[in-house]
Every structure is written in C-alpha cells, then in structure tokens.
Amino acid sequence: MPQLSPLFWVFSSFMVVFLLMSMVVIFFVNKVNFKEVVKGEIYMMKWYW
C-alpha cells in the first residue's frame, strides 16, 4: 500500500474536528432553544440556508 502524504492526514484531521465542532454547536443550540424548539429549527434553517 502506498504511504499516505502528511497533507492527507492534515485534511482528515481537519474534517474530523470540523464535524465534531458542528455536532457540538448543534447540540448547544438545541439545548439553549429546548423550550422553543420551533424557533430553534427556524434559526438553524436560516443559519444553513
């Protein structure tokens, strides 16, 4: 098997960290807007779109 380049490892690590941060942010926003689920969903829709 060919040896993977350091750039590949950096990119993979960055993607993993990005996904983890995204999940943490979504969890935090949902927790904050737990009593206002509909408003929270609308806020997330505006954030992504």
Tab-separated table of C-alpha atoms in Angstrom:
chain	number	residue	atom	x	y	z
A	1	MET	CA	0.000	0.000	0.000
A	2	PRO	CA	1.300	3.492	-0.787
A	3	GLN	CA	2.223	5.691	2.122
A	4	LEU	CA	-0.276	8.469	2.779
A	5	SER	CA	1.024	12.002	2.492
A	6	PRO	CA	1.052	14.345	5.523
A	7	LEU	CA	-1.366	16.630	3.684
A	8	PHE	CA	-3.935	13.824	3.650
A	9	TRP	CA	-3.614	13.383	7.424
A	10	VAL	CA	-3.933	17.140	7.999
A	11	PHE	CA	-7.044	17.284	5.818
A	12	SER	CA	-8.583	14.236	7.515
A	13	SER	CA	-7.892	15.632	10.984
A	14	PHE	CA	-9.398	18.986	9.987
A	15	MET	CA	-12.557	17.304	8.684
A	16	VAL	CA	-12.955	15.237	11.866
A	17	VAL	CA	-12.543	18.314	14.073
A	18	PHE	CA	-14.971	20.269	11.883
A	19	LEU	CA	-17.622	17.547	12.163
A	20	LEU	CA	-17.192	17.325	15.943
A	21	MET	CA	-17.474	21.102	16.311
A	22	SER	CA	-20.607	21.092	14.144
A	23	MET	CA	-22.249	18.456	16.336
A	24	VAL	CA	-21.308	20.369	19.494
A	25	VAL	CA	-22.725	23.623	18.095
A	26	ILE	CA	-25.972	21.942	17.013
A	27	PHE	CA	-26.311	20.258	20.428
A	28	PHE	CA	-25.625	23.558	22.225
A	29	VAL	CA	-28.167	25.477	20.121
A	30	ASN	CA	-30.799	22.772	20.610
A	31	LYS	CA	-30.153	22.773	24.366
A	32	VAL	CA	-30.452	26.563	24.574
A	33	ASN	CA	-33.634	26.601	22.473
A	34	PHE	CA	-35.060	23.472	24.116
A	35	LYS	CA	-38.188	25.330	25.251
A	36	GLU	CA	-38.525	26.955	21.814
A	37	VAL	CA	-37.927	24.013	19.503
A	38	VAL	CA	-39.762	25.567	16.558
A	39	LYS	CA	-37.816	28.828	16.818
A	40	GLY	CA	-34.599	26.844	17.172
A	41	GLU	CA	-35.334	24.887	13.996
A	42	ILE	CA	-36.146	28.092	12.113
A	43	TYR	CA	-32.894	29.626	13.387
A	44	MET	CA	-30.903	26.599	12.206
A	45	MET	CA	-32.632	26.709	8.813
A	46	LYS	CA	-31.686	30.374	8.397
A	47	TRP	CA	-28.139	29.573	9.534
A	48	TYR	CA	-27.697	26.835	6.921
A	49	TRP	CA	-29.637	28.474	4.084
